[in-house]
CSV table of N, CA and C in Angstrom, one decimal:
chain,number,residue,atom,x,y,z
A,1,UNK,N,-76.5,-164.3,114.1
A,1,UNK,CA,-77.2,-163.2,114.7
A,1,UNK,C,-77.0,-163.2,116.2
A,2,UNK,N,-76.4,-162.5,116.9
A,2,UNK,CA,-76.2,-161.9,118.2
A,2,UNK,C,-77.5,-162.1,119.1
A,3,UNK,N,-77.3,-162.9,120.1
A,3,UNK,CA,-79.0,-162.8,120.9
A,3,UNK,C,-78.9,-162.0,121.5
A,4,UNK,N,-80.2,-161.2,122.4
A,4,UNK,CA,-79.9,-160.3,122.6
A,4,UNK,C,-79.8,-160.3,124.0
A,5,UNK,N,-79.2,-159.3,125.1
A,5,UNK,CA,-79.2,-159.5,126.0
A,5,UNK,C,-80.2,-158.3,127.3
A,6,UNK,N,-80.4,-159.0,128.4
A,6,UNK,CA,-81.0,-158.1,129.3
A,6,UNK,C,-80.4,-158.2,130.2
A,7,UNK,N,-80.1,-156.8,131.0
A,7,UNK,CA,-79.3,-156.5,132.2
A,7,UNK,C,-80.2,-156.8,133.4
A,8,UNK,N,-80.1,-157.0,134.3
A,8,UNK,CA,-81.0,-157.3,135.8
A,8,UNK,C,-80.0,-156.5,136.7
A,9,UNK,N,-80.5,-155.5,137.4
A,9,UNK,CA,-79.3,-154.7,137.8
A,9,UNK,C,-80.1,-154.0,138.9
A,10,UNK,N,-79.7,-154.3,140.6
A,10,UNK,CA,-80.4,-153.5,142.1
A,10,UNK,C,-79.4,-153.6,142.8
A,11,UNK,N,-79.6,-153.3,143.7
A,11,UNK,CA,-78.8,-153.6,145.4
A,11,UNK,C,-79.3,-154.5,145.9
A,12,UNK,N,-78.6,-154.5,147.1
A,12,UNK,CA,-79.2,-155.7,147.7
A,12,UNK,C,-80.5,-155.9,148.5
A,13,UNK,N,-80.9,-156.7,148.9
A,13,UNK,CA,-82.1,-156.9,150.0
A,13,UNK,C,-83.6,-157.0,149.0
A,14,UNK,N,-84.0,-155.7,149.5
A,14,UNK,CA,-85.8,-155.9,148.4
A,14,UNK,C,-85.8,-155.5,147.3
A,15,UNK,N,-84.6,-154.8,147.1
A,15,UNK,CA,-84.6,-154.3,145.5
A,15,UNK,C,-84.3,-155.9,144.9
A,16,UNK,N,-83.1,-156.5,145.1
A,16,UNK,CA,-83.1,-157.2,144.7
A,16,UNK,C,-84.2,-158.8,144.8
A,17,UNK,N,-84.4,-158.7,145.7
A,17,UNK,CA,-85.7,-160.0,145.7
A,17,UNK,C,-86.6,-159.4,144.7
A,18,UNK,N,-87.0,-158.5,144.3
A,18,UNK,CA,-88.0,-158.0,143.3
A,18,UNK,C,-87.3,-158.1,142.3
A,19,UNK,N,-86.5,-158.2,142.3
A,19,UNK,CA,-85.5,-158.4,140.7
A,19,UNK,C,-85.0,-160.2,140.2
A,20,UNK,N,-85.0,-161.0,141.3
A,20,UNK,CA,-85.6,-162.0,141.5
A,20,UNK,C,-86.5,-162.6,140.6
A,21,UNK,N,-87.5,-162.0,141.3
A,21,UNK,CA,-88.8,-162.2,141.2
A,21,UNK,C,-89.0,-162.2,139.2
A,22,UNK,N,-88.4,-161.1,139.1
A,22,UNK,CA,-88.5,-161.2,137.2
A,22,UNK,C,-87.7,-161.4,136.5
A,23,UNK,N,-86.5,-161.7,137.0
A,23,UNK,CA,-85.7,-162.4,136.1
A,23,UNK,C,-86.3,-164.0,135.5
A,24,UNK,N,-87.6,-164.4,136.5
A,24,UNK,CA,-88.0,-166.0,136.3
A,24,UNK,C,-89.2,-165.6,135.1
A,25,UNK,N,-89.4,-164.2,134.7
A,25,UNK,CA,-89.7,-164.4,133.4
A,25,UNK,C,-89.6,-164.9,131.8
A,26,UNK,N,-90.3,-165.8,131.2
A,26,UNK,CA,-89.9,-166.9,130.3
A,26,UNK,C,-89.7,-165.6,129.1
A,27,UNK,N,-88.2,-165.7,129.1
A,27,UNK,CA,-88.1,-164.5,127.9
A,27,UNK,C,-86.8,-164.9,127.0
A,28,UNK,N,-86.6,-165.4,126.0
A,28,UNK,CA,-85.8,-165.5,125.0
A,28,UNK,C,-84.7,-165.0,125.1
A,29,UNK,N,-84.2,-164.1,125.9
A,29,UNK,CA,-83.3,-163.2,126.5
A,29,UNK,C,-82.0,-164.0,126.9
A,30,UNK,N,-80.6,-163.8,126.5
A,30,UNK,CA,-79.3,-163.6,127.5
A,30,UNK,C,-79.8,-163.0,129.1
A,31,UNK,N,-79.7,-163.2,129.8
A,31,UNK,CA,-79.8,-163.2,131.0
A,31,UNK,C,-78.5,-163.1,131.9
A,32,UNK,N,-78.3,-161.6,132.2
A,32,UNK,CA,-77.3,-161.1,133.3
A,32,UNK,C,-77.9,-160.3,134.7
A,33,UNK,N,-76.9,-160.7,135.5
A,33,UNK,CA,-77.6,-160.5,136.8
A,33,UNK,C,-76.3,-159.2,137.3
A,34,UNK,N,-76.6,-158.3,137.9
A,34,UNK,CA,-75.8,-157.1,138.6
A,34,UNK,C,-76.3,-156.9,140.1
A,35,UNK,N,-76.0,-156.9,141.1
A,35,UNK,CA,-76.1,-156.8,142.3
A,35,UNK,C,-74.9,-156.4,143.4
A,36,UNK,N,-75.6,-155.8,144.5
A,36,UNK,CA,-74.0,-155.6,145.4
A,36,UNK,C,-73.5,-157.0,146.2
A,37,UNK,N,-72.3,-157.0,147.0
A,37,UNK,CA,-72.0,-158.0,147.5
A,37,UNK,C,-72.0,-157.7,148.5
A,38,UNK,N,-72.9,-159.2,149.3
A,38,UNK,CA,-73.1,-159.5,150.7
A,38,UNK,C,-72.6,-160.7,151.1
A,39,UNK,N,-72.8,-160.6,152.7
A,39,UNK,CA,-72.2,-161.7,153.1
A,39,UNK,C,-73.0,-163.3,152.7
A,40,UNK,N,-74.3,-163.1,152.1
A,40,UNK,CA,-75.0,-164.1,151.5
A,40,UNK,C,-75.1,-164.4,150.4
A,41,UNK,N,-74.6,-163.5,149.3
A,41,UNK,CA,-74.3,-164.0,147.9
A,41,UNK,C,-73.9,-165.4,147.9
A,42,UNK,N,-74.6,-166.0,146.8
A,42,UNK,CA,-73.6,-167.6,146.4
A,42,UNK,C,-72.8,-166.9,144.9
A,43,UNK,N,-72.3,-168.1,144.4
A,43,UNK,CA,-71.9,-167.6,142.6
A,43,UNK,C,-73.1,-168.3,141.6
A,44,UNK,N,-73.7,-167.5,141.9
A,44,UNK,CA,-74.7,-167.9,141.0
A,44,UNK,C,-74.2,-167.2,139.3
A,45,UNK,N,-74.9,-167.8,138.2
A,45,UNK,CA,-74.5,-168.4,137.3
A,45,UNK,C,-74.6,-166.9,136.5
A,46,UNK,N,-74.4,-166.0,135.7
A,46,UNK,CA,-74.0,-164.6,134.7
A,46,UNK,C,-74.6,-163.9,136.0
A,47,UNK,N,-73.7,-163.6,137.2
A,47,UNK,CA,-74.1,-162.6,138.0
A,47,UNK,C,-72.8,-161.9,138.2
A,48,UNK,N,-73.1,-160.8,138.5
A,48,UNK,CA,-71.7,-159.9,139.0
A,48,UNK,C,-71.8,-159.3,139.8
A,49,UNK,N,-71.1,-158.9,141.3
A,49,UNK,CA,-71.1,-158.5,142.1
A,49,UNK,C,-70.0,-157.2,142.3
A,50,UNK,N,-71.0,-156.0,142.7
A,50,UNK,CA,-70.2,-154.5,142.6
A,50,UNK,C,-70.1,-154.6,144.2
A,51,UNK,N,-69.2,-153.0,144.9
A,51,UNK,CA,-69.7,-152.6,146.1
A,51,UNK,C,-70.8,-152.5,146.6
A,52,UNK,N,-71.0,-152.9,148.1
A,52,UNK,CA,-72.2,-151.9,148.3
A,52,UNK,C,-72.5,-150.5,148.4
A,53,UNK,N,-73.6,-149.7,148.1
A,53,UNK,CA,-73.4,-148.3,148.6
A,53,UNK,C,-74.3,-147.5,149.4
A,54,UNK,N,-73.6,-146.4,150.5
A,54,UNK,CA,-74.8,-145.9,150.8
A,54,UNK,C,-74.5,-144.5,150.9
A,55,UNK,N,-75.0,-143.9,150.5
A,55,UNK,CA,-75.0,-142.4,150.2
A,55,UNK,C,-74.2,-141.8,151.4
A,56,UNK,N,-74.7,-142.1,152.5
A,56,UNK,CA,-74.2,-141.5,153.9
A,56,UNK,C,-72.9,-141.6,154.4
A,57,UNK,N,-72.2,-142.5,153.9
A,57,UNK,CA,-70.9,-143.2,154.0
A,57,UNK,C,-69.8,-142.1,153.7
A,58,UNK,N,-68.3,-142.1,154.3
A,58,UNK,CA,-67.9,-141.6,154.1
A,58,UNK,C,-67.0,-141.4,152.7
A,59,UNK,N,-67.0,-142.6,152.3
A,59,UNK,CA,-66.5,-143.1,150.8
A,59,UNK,C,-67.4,-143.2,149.8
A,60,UNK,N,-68.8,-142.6,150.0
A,60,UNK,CA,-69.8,-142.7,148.8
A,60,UNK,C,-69.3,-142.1,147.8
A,61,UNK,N,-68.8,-141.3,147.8
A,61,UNK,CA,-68.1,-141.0,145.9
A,61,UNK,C,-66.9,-142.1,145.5
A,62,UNK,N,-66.0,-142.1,146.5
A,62,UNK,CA,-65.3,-143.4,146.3
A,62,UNK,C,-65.4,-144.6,145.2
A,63,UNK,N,-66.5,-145.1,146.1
A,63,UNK,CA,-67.0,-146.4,145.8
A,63,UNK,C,-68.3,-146.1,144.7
A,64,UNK,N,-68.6,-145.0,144.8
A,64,UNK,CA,-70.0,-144.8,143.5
A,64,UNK,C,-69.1,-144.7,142.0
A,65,UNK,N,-67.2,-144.3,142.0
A,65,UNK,CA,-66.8,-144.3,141.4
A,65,UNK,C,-66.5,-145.8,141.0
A,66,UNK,N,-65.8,-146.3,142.0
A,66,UNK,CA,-65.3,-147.8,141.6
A,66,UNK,C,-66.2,-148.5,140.9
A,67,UNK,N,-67.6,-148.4,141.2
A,67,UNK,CA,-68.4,-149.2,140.6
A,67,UNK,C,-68.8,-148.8,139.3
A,68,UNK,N,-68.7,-147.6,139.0
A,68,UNK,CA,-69.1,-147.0,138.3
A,68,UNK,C,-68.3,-147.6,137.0
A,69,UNK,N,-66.8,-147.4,136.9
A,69,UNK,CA,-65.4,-148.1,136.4
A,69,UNK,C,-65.9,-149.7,136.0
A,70,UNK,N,-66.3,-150.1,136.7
A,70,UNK,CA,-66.5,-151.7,137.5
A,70,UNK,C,-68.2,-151.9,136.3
A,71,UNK,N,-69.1,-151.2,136.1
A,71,UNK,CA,-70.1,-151.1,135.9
A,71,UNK,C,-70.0,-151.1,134.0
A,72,UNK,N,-68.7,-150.2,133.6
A,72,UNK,CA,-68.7,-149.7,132.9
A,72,UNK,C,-68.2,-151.1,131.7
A,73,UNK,N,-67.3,-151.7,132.5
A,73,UNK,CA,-66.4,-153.1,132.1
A,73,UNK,C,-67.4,-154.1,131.8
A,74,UNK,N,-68.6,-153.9,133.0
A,74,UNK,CA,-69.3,-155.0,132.8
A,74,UNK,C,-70.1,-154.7,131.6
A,75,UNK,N,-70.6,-153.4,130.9
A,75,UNK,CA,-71.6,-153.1,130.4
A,75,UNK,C,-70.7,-153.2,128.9
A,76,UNK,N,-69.6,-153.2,128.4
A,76,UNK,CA,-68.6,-153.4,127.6
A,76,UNK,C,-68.4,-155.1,126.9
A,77,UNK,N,-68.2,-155.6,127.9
A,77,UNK,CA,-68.6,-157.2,128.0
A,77,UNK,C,-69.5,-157.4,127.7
A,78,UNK,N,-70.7,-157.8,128.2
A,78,UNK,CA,-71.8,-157.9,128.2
A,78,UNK,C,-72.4,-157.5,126.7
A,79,UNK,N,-72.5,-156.2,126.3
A,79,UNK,CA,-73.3,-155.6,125.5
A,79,UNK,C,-74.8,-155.6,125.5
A,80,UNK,N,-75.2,-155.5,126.6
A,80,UNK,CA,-76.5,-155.5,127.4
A,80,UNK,C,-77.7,-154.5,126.4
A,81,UNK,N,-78.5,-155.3,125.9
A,81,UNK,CA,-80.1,-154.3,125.1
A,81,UNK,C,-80.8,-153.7,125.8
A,82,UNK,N,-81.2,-154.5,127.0
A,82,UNK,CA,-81.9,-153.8,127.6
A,82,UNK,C,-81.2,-154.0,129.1
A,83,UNK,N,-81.8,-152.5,129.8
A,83,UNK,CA,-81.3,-152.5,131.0
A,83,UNK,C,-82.8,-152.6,132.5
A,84,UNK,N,-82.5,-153.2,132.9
A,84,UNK,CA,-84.0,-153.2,134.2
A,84,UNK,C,-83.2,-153.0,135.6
A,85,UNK,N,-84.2,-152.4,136.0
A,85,UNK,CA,-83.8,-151.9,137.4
A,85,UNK,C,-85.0,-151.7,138.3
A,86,UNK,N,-84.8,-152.6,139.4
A,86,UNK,CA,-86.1,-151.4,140.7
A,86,UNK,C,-85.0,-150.7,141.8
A,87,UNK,N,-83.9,-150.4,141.2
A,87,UNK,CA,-83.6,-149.4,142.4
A,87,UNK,C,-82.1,-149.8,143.7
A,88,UNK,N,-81.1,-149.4,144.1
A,88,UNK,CA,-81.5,-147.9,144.3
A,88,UNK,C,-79.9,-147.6,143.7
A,89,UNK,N,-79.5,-147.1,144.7
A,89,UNK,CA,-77.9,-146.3,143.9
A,89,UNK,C,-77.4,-147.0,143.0
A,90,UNK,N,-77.1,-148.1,143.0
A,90,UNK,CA,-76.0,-148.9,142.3
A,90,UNK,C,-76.2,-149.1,140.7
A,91,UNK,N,-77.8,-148.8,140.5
A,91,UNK,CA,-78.1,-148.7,138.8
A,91,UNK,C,-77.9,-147.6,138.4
A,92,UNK,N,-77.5,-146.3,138.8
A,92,UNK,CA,-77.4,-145.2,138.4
A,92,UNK,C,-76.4,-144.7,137.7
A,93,UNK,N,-75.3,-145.4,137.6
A,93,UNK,CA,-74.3,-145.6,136.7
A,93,UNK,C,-74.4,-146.1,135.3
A,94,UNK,N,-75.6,-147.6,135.7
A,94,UNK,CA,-75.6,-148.1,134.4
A,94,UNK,C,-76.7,-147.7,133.8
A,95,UNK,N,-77.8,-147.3,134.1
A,95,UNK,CA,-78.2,-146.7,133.3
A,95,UNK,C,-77.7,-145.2,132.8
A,96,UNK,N,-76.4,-144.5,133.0
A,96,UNK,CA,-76.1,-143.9,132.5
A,96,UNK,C,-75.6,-144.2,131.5
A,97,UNK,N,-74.7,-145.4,131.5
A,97,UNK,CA,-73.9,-145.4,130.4
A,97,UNK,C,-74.8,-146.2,129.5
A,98,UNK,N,-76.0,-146.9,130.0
A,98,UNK,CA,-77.2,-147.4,129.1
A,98,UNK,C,-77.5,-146.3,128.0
A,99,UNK,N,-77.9,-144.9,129.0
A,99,UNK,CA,-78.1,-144.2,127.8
A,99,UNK,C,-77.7,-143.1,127.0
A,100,UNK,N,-76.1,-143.4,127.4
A,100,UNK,CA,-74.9,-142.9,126.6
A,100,UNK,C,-75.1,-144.2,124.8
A,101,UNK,N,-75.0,-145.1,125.3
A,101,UNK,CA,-74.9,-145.8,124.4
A,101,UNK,C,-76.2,-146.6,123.5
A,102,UNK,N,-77.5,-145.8,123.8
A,102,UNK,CA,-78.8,-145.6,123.2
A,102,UNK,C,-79.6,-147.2,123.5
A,103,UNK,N,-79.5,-147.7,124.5
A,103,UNK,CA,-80.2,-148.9,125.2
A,103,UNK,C,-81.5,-149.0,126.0
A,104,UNK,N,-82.2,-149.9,125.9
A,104,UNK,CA,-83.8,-149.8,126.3
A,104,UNK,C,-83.5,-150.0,127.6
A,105,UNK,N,-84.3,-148.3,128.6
A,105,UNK,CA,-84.1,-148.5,130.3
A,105,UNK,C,-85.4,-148.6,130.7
A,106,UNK,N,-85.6,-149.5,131.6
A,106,UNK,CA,-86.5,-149.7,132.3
A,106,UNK,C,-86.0,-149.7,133.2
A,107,UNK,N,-87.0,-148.9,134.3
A,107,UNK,CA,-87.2,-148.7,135.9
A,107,UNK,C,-88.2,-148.2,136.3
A,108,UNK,N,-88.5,-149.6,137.6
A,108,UNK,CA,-89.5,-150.0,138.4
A,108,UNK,C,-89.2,-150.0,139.8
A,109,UNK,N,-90.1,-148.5,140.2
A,109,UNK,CA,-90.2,-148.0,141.3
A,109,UNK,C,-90.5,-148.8,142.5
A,110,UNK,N,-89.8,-148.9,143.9
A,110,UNK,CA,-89.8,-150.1,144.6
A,110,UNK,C,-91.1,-149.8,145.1
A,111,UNK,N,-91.3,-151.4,145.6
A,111,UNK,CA,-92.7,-151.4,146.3
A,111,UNK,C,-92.9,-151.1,147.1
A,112,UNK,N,-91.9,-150.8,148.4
A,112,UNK,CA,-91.8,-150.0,149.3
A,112,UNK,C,-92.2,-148.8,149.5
A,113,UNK,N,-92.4,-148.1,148.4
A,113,UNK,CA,-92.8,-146.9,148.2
A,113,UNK,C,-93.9,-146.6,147.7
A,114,UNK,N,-94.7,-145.9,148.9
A,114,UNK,CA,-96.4,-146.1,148.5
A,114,UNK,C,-96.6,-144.6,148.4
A,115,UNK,N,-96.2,-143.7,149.1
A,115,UNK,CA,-96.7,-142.6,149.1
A,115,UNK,C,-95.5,-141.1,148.7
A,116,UNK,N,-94.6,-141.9,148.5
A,116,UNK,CA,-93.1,-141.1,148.3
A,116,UNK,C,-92.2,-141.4,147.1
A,117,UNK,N,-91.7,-140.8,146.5
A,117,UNK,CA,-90.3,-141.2,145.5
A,117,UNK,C,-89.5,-141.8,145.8
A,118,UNK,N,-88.8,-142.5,145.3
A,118,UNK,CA,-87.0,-142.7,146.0
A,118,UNK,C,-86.2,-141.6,145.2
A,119,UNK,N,-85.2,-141.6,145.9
A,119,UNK,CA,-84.5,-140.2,145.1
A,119,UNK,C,-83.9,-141.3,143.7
A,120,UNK,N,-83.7,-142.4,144.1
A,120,UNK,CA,-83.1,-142.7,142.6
A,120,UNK,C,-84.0,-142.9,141.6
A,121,UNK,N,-85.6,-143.0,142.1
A,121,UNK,CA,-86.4,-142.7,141.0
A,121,UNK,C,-86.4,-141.6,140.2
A,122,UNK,N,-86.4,-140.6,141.4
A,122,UNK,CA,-86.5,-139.2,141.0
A,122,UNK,C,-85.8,-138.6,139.7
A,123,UNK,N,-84.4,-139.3,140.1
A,123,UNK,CA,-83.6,-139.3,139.1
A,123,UNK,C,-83.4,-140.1,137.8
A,124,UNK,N,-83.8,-141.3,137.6
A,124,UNK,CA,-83.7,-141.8,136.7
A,124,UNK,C,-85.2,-141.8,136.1
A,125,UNK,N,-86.1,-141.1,136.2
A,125,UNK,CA,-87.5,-140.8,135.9
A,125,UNK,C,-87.2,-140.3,134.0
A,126,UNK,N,-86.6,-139.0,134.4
A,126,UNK,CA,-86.1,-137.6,133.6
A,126,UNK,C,-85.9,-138.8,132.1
A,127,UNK,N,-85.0,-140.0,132.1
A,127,UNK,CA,-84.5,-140.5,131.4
A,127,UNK,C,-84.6,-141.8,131.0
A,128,UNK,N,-85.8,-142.6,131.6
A,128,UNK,CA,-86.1,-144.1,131.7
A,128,UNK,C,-86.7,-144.0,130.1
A,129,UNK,N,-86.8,-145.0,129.4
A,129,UNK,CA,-87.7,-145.4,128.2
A,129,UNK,C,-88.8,-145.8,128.9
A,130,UNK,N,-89.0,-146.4,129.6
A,130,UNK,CA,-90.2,-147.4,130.3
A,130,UNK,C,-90.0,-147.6,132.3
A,131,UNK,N,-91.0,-146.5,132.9
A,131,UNK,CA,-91.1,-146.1,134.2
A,131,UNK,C,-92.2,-146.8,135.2
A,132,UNK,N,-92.2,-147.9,135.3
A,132,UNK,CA,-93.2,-148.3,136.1
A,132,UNK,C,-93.6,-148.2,137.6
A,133,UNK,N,-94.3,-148.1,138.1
A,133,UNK,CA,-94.5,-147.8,139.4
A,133,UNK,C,-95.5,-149.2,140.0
A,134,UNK,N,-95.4,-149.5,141.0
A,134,UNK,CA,-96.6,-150.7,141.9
A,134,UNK,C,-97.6,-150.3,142.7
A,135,UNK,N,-97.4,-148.9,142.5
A,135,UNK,CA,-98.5,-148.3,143.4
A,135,UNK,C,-99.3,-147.4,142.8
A,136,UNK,N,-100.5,-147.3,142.4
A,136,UNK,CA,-101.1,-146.1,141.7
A,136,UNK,C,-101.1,-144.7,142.0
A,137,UNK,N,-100.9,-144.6,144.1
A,137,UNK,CA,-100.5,-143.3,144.1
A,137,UNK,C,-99.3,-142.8,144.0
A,138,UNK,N,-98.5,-143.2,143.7
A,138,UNK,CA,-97.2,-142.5,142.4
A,138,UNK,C,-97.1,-141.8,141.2
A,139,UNK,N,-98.7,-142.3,140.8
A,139,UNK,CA,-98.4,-141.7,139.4
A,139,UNK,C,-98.5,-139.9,139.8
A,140,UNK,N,-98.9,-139.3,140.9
A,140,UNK,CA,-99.2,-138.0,140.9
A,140,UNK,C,-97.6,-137.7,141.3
A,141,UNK,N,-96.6,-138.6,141.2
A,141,UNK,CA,-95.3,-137.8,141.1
A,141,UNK,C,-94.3,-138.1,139.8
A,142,UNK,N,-95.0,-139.4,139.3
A,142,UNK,CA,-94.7,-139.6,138.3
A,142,UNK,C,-95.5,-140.0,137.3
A,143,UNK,N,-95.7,-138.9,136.3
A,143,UNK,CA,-97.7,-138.7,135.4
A,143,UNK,C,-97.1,-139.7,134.2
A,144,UNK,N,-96.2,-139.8,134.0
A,144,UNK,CA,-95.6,-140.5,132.5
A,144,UNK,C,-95.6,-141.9,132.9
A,145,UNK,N,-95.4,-142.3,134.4
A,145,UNK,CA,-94.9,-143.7,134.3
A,145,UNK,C,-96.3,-144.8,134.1
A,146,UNK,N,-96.1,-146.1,133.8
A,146,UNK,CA,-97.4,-147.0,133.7
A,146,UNK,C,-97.2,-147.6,135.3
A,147,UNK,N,-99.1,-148.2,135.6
A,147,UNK,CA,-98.5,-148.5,136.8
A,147,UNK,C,-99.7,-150.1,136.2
A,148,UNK,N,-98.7,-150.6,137.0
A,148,UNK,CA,-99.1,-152.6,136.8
A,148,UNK,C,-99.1,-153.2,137.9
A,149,UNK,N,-99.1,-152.6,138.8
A,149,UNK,CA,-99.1,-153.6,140.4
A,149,UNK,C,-98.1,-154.0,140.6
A,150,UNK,N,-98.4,-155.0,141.3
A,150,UNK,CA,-97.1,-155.5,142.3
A,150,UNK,C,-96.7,-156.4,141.8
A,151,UNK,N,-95.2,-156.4,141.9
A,151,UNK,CA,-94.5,-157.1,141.4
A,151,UNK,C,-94.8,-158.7,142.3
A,152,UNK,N,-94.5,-158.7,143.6
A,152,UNK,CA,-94.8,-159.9,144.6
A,152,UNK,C,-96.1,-160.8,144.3
């Protein structure tokens, strides 16, 4: 029997320290790590490292494609059950092809965000299985999601 696997999948900085933060949850789980590359990454152990991206850039389709390609390889390999995410560009691929290929998405709204959406919330709202938020006043932009506090 196949164990099953969970994707861990942000950018860099506070998305990913909150993704951190729960990967050290005691869960029976294959454990893969997805993040961008910085000049501080080590090789830490089932992690994979995409571009970074920023919307504003003049190669943002570029590179939202390479990774995309890059995202697509890893999610092929892998065979990832479930997918988690707090955010921002760089999961937006894989949760697509998450739910091309009918996989449990979770996405948790960064903590940063107390009184506003992130647009990649916004967007991956429409289509998450499981939408959590850390702040309660979020839920007036997003009525479906559960909200459980802070992750920190």
């Amino acid at each position: 029997m196949k164990q099953k696997t969970i994707c861990f999948i942000s950018s860099s900085g506070g998305h990913f320290e909150q993704l951190v933060i729960l990967q050290k949850a005691n869960v029976p789980l294959k454990k893969i790590t997805i993040t961008e590359k910085t000049n501080f990454n080590g090789k830490e152990k089932d992690t994979y490292y995409i571009r970074q991206i920023n919307r504003k850039e003049f190669f943002f389709i570029y590179n939202m494609l390479l990774n995309s390609f890059t995202l697509f390889k890893i999610f092929i390999s892998e065979k990832p059950d479930i997918i988690v995410s707090t955010g921002a560009l760089c999961c937006i691929p894989m949760f697509i092809i998450g739910k091309l290929y009918k996989k449990k998405l979770i996405f948790i709204e960064s903590f940063s965000k107390v009184n506003s959406p992130t647009l990649t919330g916004k967007f991956i709202y429409r289509f998450a299985d499981l939408f959590i938020v850390q702040w309660e006043s979020l839920k007036k932009f997003y009525p479906n999601a559960i909200y459980m506090g802070s992750i920190y």
